[in-house]
Short mmCIF file of C-alpha atoms in Angstrom, two decimals:
data_model
loop_
_atom_site.label_atom_id
_atom_site.label_comp_id
_atom_site.label_asym_id
_atom_site.label_seq_id
_atom_site.Cartn_x
_atom_site.Cartn_y
_atom_site.Cartn_z
CA MET T 1 -26.24 1.52 -0.06
CA ARG T 2 -23.98 4.19 -1.54
CA GLN T 3 -21.32 3.27 0.99
CA ILE T 4 -21.66 -0.46 0.21
CA LEU T 5 -21.23 0.19 -3.52
CA PHE T 6 -18.29 2.47 -2.86
CA ALA T 7 -16.63 -0.16 -0.68
CA ALA T 8 -17.12 -2.80 -3.35
CA ALA T 9 -15.65 -0.55 -6.04
CA ALA T 10 -12.69 0.31 -3.82
CA VAL T 11 -11.57 -3.30 -3.55
CA GLY T 12 -12.43 -3.97 -7.17
CA THR T 13 -14.21 -7.27 -6.51
CA PHE T 14 -17.73 -8.62 -6.99
CA LEU T 15 -19.45 -9.38 -3.69
CA THR T 16 -19.95 -13.12 -3.48
CA THR T 17 -22.47 -14.50 -1.00
CA PRO T 18 -19.91 -14.90 1.88
CA ALA T 19 -18.51 -11.44 1.18
CA LEU T 20 -22.02 -9.98 1.11
CA ALA T 21 -22.74 -11.50 4.51
CA LEU T 22 -19.53 -9.95 5.86
CA ALA T 23 -20.44 -6.56 4.39
CA GLN T 24 -23.90 -6.74 5.95
CA GLY T 25 -22.25 -7.41 9.31
CA LEU T 26 -20.03 -4.39 8.84
CA PHE T 27 -23.04 -2.21 8.13
CA ASP T 28 -25.19 -3.44 10.97
CA PRO T 29 -25.86 -0.71 13.58
CA VAL T 30 -23.66 -1.02 16.69
CA ILE T 31 -24.57 2.32 18.32
CA LYS T 32 -27.86 4.19 18.18
CA VAL T 33 -28.02 7.90 19.02
CA ASN T 34 -31.67 8.84 19.32
CA ASP T 35 -32.92 7.77 15.86
CA ARG T 36 -29.51 7.80 14.13
CA VAL T 37 -27.22 4.79 13.88
CA VAL T 38 -23.47 4.21 13.78
CA THR T 39 -22.17 1.11 11.98
CA GLN T 40 -19.09 -1.01 12.60
CA TYR T 41 -17.80 0.04 9.19
CA GLU T 42 -17.96 3.72 10.17
CA ILE T 43 -16.12 3.02 13.42
CA GLU T 44 -13.33 1.15 11.59
CA GLN T 45 -13.03 3.90 8.97
CA ARG T 46 -12.86 6.62 11.64
CA GLU T 47 -10.23 4.64 13.52
CA LEU T 48 -8.09 4.48 10.36
CA LEU T 49 -8.55 8.22 9.83
CA LEU T 50 -7.50 8.97 13.41
CA GLY T 51 -4.36 6.96 12.73
CA VAL T 52 -3.56 9.09 9.69
CA LEU T 53 -4.18 12.22 11.78
CA ASN T 54 -1.86 10.81 14.47
CA ALA T 55 -4.52 11.24 17.14
CA ALA T 56 -3.33 10.54 20.69
CA GLY T 57 -4.97 8.07 23.07
CA ASN T 58 -7.23 5.07 22.52
CA ARG T 59 -8.33 5.49 18.90
CA ALA T 60 -11.01 2.81 19.02
CA LYS T 61 -12.68 4.60 21.92
CA LEU T 62 -12.13 8.03 20.38
CA ALA T 63 -13.69 6.88 17.08
CA ARG T 64 -16.88 5.85 18.86
CA GLU T 65 -17.01 9.08 20.88
CA GLN T 66 -16.52 11.22 17.77
CA LEU T 67 -19.21 9.39 15.80
CA ILE T 68 -21.69 9.77 18.65
CA GLU T 69 -20.92 13.49 18.80
CA ASP T 70 -21.27 13.72 15.01
CA ARG T 71 -24.80 12.33 15.24
CA LEU T 72 -25.70 14.85 17.96
CA LYS T 73 -24.25 17.74 15.95
CA LEU T 74 -26.09 16.74 12.76
CA GLU T 75 -29.35 16.28 14.63
CA ALA T 76 -29.07 19.76 16.18
CA SER T 77 -28.23 21.27 12.78
CA ASP T 78 -31.09 19.48 11.04
CA ALA T 79 -33.51 20.65 13.75
CA VAL T 80 -33.01 24.27 12.65
CA GLY T 81 -32.81 23.44 8.94
CA LEU T 82 -29.08 24.15 8.64
CA GLN T 83 -27.49 22.44 5.63
CA ILE T 84 -23.96 22.87 4.29
CA SER T 85 -23.93 23.52 0.54
CA PRO T 86 -21.73 21.44 -1.80
CA GLU T 87 -19.59 24.56 -2.26
CA GLY T 88 -19.24 24.87 1.51
CA ILE T 89 -18.14 21.25 1.80
CA ASP T 90 -15.64 21.67 -1.04
CA GLY T 91 -14.26 24.76 0.68
CA GLY T 92 -13.90 22.94 3.99
CA VAL T 93 -12.09 20.03 2.33
CA ALA T 94 -9.77 22.42 0.47
CA GLU T 95 -8.97 24.23 3.73
CA PHE T 96 -8.24 20.93 5.49
CA ALA T 97 -6.05 19.65 2.65
CA GLY T 98 -4.25 22.98 2.43
CA ARG T 99 -2.95 22.59 5.98
CA ALA T 100 -0.79 19.75 4.65
CA ASN T 101 0.01 21.59 1.39
CA LEU T 102 -2.21 19.19 -0.57
CA LYS T 103 -4.96 19.56 -3.14
CA PRO T 104 -8.25 17.82 -2.28
CA GLU T 105 -7.68 15.06 -4.85
CA GLN T 106 -4.20 14.46 -3.46
CA LEU T 107 -5.72 14.17 0.00
CA TYR T 108 -8.30 11.64 -1.20
CA GLN T 109 -5.55 9.60 -2.88
CA LEU T 110 -3.48 9.60 0.30
CA LEU T 111 -6.49 8.49 2.35
CA ALA T 112 -7.33 5.74 -0.16
CA LYS T 113 -3.86 4.28 0.26
CA GLU T 114 -4.62 3.96 3.96
CA GLY T 115 -7.93 2.21 3.27
CA ILE T 116 -10.14 5.24 3.96
CA ASP T 117 -12.86 5.93 1.42
CA LYS T 118 -13.86 9.41 0.30
CA GLN T 119 -17.35 9.21 1.80
CA SER T 120 -15.94 8.35 5.24
CA PHE T 121 -13.76 11.45 5.12
CA LEU T 122 -16.73 13.61 4.09
CA ASP T 123 -18.72 12.08 6.95
CA PHE T 124 -15.92 13.32 9.20
CA MET T 125 -15.93 16.84 7.71
CA VAL T 126 -19.63 17.67 7.36
CA PRO T 127 -20.71 17.48 11.04
CA GLY T 128 -17.84 19.79 12.01
CA LEU T 129 -18.71 22.31 9.29
CA SER T 130 -22.41 22.36 10.15
CA TRP T 131 -21.67 22.53 13.88
CA ARG T 132 -19.41 25.53 13.38
CA GLU T 133 -22.16 27.41 11.53
CA LEU T 134 -24.78 26.39 14.11
CA ILE T 135 -22.68 27.62 17.05
CA ARG T 136 -21.95 30.93 15.33
CA ALA T 137 -25.64 31.48 14.62
CA LYS T 138 -26.73 30.44 18.11
CA TYR T 139 -24.09 32.19 20.24
CA ASN T 140 -22.46 35.02 18.25
CA GLY T 141 -24.69 37.56 19.95
CA ARG T 142 -23.47 36.45 23.37
CA VAL T 143 -19.76 36.81 22.57
CA SER T 144 -18.14 39.99 23.89
CA VAL T 145 -14.45 40.96 23.73
CA SER T 146 -13.35 44.30 25.21
CA GLU T 147 -10.11 46.21 24.75
CA ALA T 148 -9.22 45.30 28.33
CA ASP T 149 -9.73 41.61 27.49
CA ILE T 150 -7.34 41.95 24.57
CA ASP T 151 -4.75 43.72 26.75
CA LYS T 152 -4.87 40.91 29.30
CA ALA T 153 -4.78 38.18 26.66
CA LEU T 154 -1.82 39.73 24.86
CA ASN T 155 0.22 39.18 28.01
CA ALA T 156 -0.90 35.58 28.17
CA VAL T 157 -0.38 34.45 24.58
CA THR T 158 2.56 36.35 23.12
CA GLY T 159 6.04 35.38 24.16
CA GLY T 160 5.03 34.30 27.63
CA SER T 161 3.13 36.00 30.37
CA SER T 162 3.77 37.56 33.75
CA VAL T 163 0.18 36.87 34.78
CA ARG T 164 -0.41 34.44 37.66
CA VAL T 165 -3.75 33.37 39.06
CA LEU T 166 -5.10 31.95 42.27
CA VAL T 167 -8.12 29.74 41.61
CA SER T 168 -10.31 27.31 43.49
CA GLU T 169 -11.91 24.28 41.85
CA ILE T 170 -14.94 22.10 42.32
CA ILE T 171 -15.15 18.90 40.26
CA ILE T 172 -18.56 17.19 40.45
CA PRO T 173 -18.93 13.66 39.00
CA ILE T 174 -22.09 12.96 36.98
CA PRO T 175 -23.66 9.62 38.03
CA GLN T 176 -25.76 8.01 35.31
CA GLY T 177 -29.34 9.23 35.43
CA ARG T 178 -28.54 12.31 37.54
CA GLU T 179 -27.31 14.61 34.76
CA GLU T 180 -29.96 17.30 35.29
CA GLU T 181 -29.45 17.28 39.07
CA VAL T 182 -25.67 17.75 38.74
CA GLN T 183 -26.11 20.46 36.09
CA ALA T 184 -28.46 22.38 38.38
CA LEU T 185 -26.06 22.02 41.31
CA ALA T 186 -23.07 23.19 39.23
CA GLU T 187 -25.01 26.22 37.99
CA GLU T 188 -25.97 27.09 41.57
CA ILE T 189 -22.32 26.83 42.66
CA SER T 190 -21.23 29.04 39.76
CA GLN T 191 -23.31 31.87 41.28
CA ILE T 192 -21.37 31.80 44.59
CA GLU T 193 -19.41 35.04 45.01
CA SER T 194 -17.80 34.56 48.43
CA LEU T 195 -14.50 32.72 48.89
CA SER T 196 -15.73 31.00 52.05
CA GLY T 197 -18.97 29.90 50.41
CA PHE T 198 -17.12 28.39 47.46
CA SER T 199 -14.70 26.58 49.81
CA GLU T 200 -17.60 25.16 51.77
CA ALA T 201 -19.18 23.88 48.55
CA ALA T 202 -15.86 22.33 47.50
CA ARG T 203 -15.60 20.39 50.76
CA LYS T 204 -19.17 19.19 50.33
CA TYR T 205 -19.40 18.35 46.63
CA SER T 206 -15.97 18.20 44.97
CA ALA T 207 -14.33 14.88 44.04
CA ALA T 208 -10.87 16.45 43.62
CA ARG T 209 -8.17 16.03 46.29
CA SER T 210 -8.23 19.81 46.72
CA ARG T 211 -11.60 19.48 48.48
CA ASP T 212 -9.66 18.92 51.72
CA VAL T 213 -8.43 22.53 51.48
CA GLY T 214 -11.70 23.97 50.23
CA GLY T 215 -10.81 23.53 46.55
CA ARG T 216 -7.99 26.07 46.81
CA LEU T 217 -5.06 25.73 44.39
CA GLY T 218 -1.76 27.58 44.69
CA TRP T 219 -0.49 30.37 42.46
CA MET T 220 0.03 29.19 38.88
CA PRO T 221 1.14 30.90 35.65
CA ILE T 222 -1.77 31.56 33.31
CA THR T 223 0.23 29.80 30.56
CA ASN T 224 -0.05 26.51 32.46
CA LEU T 225 -3.80 26.52 31.97
CA PRO T 226 -5.63 25.30 28.83
CA PRO T 227 -5.81 28.01 26.14
CA ALA T 228 -9.62 27.92 26.16
CA LEU T 229 -9.77 28.56 29.92
CA ARG T 230 -7.35 31.51 30.04
CA PRO T 231 -9.65 34.21 28.60
CA VAL T 232 -12.51 32.89 30.75
CA LEU T 233 -10.49 33.38 33.96
CA LEU T 234 -8.97 36.66 32.79
CA GLY T 235 -12.49 37.98 32.21
CA LEU T 236 -13.46 37.38 35.86
CA THR T 237 -13.03 39.60 38.88
CA PRO T 238 -11.86 38.03 42.17
CA GLY T 239 -14.70 36.14 43.83
CA LYS T 240 -16.49 35.39 40.56
CA ALA T 241 -16.78 31.83 39.24
CA THR T 242 -16.94 30.34 35.77
CA ALA T 243 -20.03 28.75 34.30
CA PRO T 244 -20.01 24.94 34.63
CA LEU T 245 -17.41 23.45 32.29
CA PRO T 246 -17.83 19.89 30.95
CA PHE T 247 -15.24 17.30 31.90
CA GLN T 248 -15.42 13.64 30.95
CA GLY T 249 -18.07 12.30 33.30
CA ALA T 250 -18.06 15.45 35.44
CA LEU T 251 -18.70 19.19 35.58
CA ALA T 252 -16.13 21.69 36.85
CA VAL T 253 -16.51 25.19 38.27
CA PHE T 254 -13.53 27.48 38.92
CA GLN T 255 -13.49 30.55 41.13
CA LEU T 256 -10.89 33.28 40.66
CA ARG T 257 -9.45 34.28 44.06
CA ALA T 258 -6.71 36.65 42.92
CA ILE T 259 -4.69 37.73 39.89
CA ALA T 260 -1.21 39.23 39.86
CA GLU T 261 1.64 40.18 37.55
CA SER T 262 5.36 39.85 38.14
CA ASP T 263 8.55 40.79 36.33
CA TYR T 264 9.18 37.18 35.32
CA LYS T 265 7.39 36.02 32.17
CA THR T 266 6.47 32.34 31.95
CA PRO T 267 6.86 30.97 28.41
CA GLU T 268 4.03 29.86 26.19
CA TYR T 269 4.26 26.12 25.50
CA SER T 270 4.12 24.42 22.10
CA ALA T 271 4.03 20.84 23.40
CA ILE T 272 3.04 19.01 26.58
CA GLU T 273 4.21 15.49 27.39
CA TYR T 274 2.44 13.37 29.97
CA ALA T 275 1.85 9.76 30.98
CA ALA T 276 -1.50 8.26 32.00
CA TYR T 277 -1.51 4.93 33.84
CA TYR T 278 -5.03 3.46 34.10
CA MET T 279 -5.72 1.60 37.37
CA PRO T 280 -8.77 -0.69 37.64
CA GLY T 281 -11.06 0.04 40.54
CA GLY T 282 -11.74 3.72 40.02
CA ARG T 283 -11.78 5.83 43.17
CA SER T 284 -12.24 2.87 45.51
CA PRO T 285 -10.22 3.11 48.76
CA GLU T 286 -8.09 0.17 47.64
CA THR T 287 -7.17 1.73 44.29
CA LEU T 288 -6.52 5.15 45.81
CA ALA T 289 -4.22 3.52 48.36
CA LYS T 290 -2.33 1.73 45.56
CA ALA T 291 -2.01 5.04 43.69
CA GLU T 292 -0.58 6.77 46.76
CA SER T 293 1.91 3.94 47.21
CA LEU T 294 2.86 4.14 43.53
CA ARG T 295 3.36 7.90 43.87
CA GLY T 296 6.19 7.21 46.29
CA HIS T 297 7.93 4.73 43.97
CA VAL T 298 8.09 6.65 40.68
CA ASP T 299 10.13 9.75 39.94
CA THR T 300 9.84 10.04 36.14
CA CYS T 301 7.41 9.00 33.43
CA ASP T 302 9.87 6.36 32.27
CA ASP T 303 9.44 4.57 35.62
CA LEU T 304 5.85 3.75 34.67
CA TYR T 305 7.01 1.40 31.91
CA GLY T 306 8.43 -0.87 34.59
CA ILE T 307 5.23 -0.59 36.63
CA ASN T 308 3.18 -1.67 33.59
CA GLN T 309 5.49 -4.55 32.68
CA ASP T 310 3.60 -7.81 31.97
CA GLN T 311 0.30 -5.89 31.90
CA PRO T 312 -1.76 -4.88 28.82
CA GLU T 313 -0.08 -2.06 26.88
CA GLU T 314 -3.30 -0.06 26.73
CA LEU T 315 -3.10 0.55 30.50
CA LEU T 316 -0.30 3.08 29.90
CA ASP T 317 -0.45 6.06 27.53
CA ARG T 318 2.58 8.26 26.87
CA VAL T 319 1.39 11.32 24.98
CA ILE T 320 3.05 14.37 23.40
CA THR T 321 0.58 16.94 22.10
CA THR T 322 -0.14 20.65 21.85
CA PRO T 323 -1.91 22.45 24.72
CA ALA T 324 -4.95 23.07 22.49
CA GLU T 325 -5.35 19.35 21.79
CA LEU T 326 -5.27 18.21 25.43
CA PRO T 327 -8.56 16.88 26.80
CA GLN T 328 -9.83 19.66 29.05
CA ASP T 329 -9.88 17.65 32.27
CA ILE T 330 -6.32 16.40 31.70
CA ALA T 331 -5.19 19.93 30.78
CA ILE T 332 -6.55 21.31 34.06
CA GLU T 333 -4.79 18.65 36.10
CA LEU T 334 -1.48 19.07 34.25
CA ALA T 335 -1.65 22.84 34.86
CA LYS T 336 -1.16 22.12 38.57
CA LEU T 337 1.85 19.87 38.08
CA ASP T 338 5.56 20.35 37.60
CA LYS T 339 7.72 17.74 35.87
CA GLY T 340 7.56 14.42 37.73
CA GLU T 341 4.49 15.36 39.80
CA VAL T 342 1.31 13.27 39.83
CA SER T 343 -2.46 13.75 39.94
CA THR T 344 -5.02 11.07 40.85
CA ASN T 345 -8.15 13.22 40.47
CA LEU T 346 -9.43 11.81 37.18
CA THR T 347 -11.15 8.62 36.09
CA ARG T 348 -12.13 6.93 32.85
CA ALA T 349 -14.41 4.04 31.79
CA ASP T 350 -17.42 5.49 33.64
CA GLY T 351 -15.39 5.79 36.82
CA GLN T 352 -14.06 2.23 36.72
CA GLN T 353 -10.45 3.28 36.02
CA LEU T 354 -8.39 5.73 38.07
CA ILE T 355 -5.91 7.78 36.02
CA PHE T 356 -2.44 8.01 37.57
CA LEU T 357 -1.50 11.16 35.63
CA MET T 358 2.14 12.26 35.53
CA MET T 359 3.67 15.38 33.99
CA CYS T 360 6.67 14.44 31.83
CA GLY T 361 7.59 17.92 30.57
CA ARG T 362 6.67 21.10 28.72
CA THR T 363 8.30 22.47 25.55
CA PRO T 364 8.34 26.30 25.34
CA ALA T 365 7.06 27.82 22.12
CA ILE T 366 8.97 30.41 20.12
CA ALA T 367 7.38 33.81 20.69
CA GLU T 368 5.48 35.17 17.70
CA ASP T 369 3.98 38.58 17.03
CA ALA T 370 0.23 38.73 17.26
CA SER T 371 -1.93 41.68 16.31
CA ARG T 372 -4.79 42.92 18.45
CA GLU T 373 -7.21 41.79 15.72
CA GLU T 374 -5.79 38.26 15.82
CA ILE T 375 -6.00 38.15 19.60
CA ALA T 376 -9.60 39.42 19.51
CA ALA T 377 -10.50 36.72 17.00
CA GLN T 378 -8.91 34.07 19.21
CA LEU T 379 -10.82 35.31 22.25
CA ARG T 380 -14.10 35.25 20.31
CA ASN T 381 -13.39 31.75 19.03
CA ARG T 382 -12.55 30.49 22.51
CA GLN T 383 -15.75 31.94 23.94
CA LEU T 384 -17.67 30.24 21.13
CA GLU T 385 -15.79 27.00 21.85
CA SER T 386 -16.83 27.21 25.49
CA PHE T 387 -20.48 27.70 24.48
CA ALA T 388 -20.15 24.82 21.98
CA ASN T 389 -18.74 22.43 24.59
CA GLY T 390 -21.53 23.23 27.00
CA TYR T 391 -24.22 22.82 24.34
CA LEU T 392 -22.77 19.49 23.17
CA GLU T 393 -22.71 18.22 26.75
CA GLU T 394 -26.35 19.26 27.09
CA LEU T 395 -27.27 17.38 23.90
CA ARG T 396 -25.41 14.30 25.11
CA SER T 397 -27.14 14.33 28.50
CA GLU T 398 -30.57 14.49 26.81
CA ALA T 399 -29.82 11.88 24.13
CA ARG T 400 -30.81 8.21 24.11
CA ILE T 401 -27.54 6.38 23.36
CA THR T 402 -27.65 2.60 23.13
CA TYR T 403 -24.96 0.06 22.23
CA ARG T 404 -25.35 -3.30 20.54
#
């Protein structure tokens, strides 16, 4: 009701009977997450906000995904009685506005001009604030950063790195209704400590093309990998594997085979550009054959515009973003690619679309000084982020999510 009144005040009109019927339609539930609902109005508001934030990808889909995750985060926070105080919310808003050199009221005014009401923005902020506090309380005791970890990370995040890694991968899809079975399998695989045993598991369970070679990937600079994965790998000894990491519709486990340093330092990157062409049919033999044929006909990302000619625009995404903002599964695939190379390991739309993923280029960052304290804080935050991602995936797998 508060949102309905706010919406009416924002447009400055009295709700006539037809308008009231429209408003009721907007506020009808379209998604239910356990006992919490998401309305069409909330989805439209979040979509507008994602536009203001210049979010990459399909914003309509992202809005729904974020709102589902918000409900899961709030439910988990409420379960332990965690509530963010008004002062905490004000502080979070001020911090967010300050990133754009704005005061909170200036931020609200800017959002209002784009059709985004204040309550919708607060509904965006509060789940993130409560989730951050919940994760700190739940996992802080399990975070450990040693001086050796900081030494390794300094090489990887300041002005480039000479560190290269040899890793093997296992990507396990999660069929609907088999979430617990796949989680148990991934956890069992993560305990494998022999290179041959991990390769055997890759050939048996992995959906990635690398399964044909036992999941083995070639040497790659640590800076090619997602920032959140670097300290995880650098904290392993050869033969050890990561805990299961959530991908979209899958779980991934990586085993470190070797680590080495060279005289050449690979630069840190400030921006990654890639293209994603979505092919109906998922990983069917027919679609995979089409993807392999397409691989031989395109040399650059620009070539994909011609391939997508006369087809819906949403089948092709061309994205420029920071490494930290890349979806984790896309980041892992791009780490293996040089400019102009292609991956066909990923899917979307519950496996119904194959992603023809092409690396367009990387932009090196300017090296900046970083203190040991700053590096330690980053390592702690990334460990917490890894715990948070795993916990959120667990909540999602256990939730009852229904759509209208």
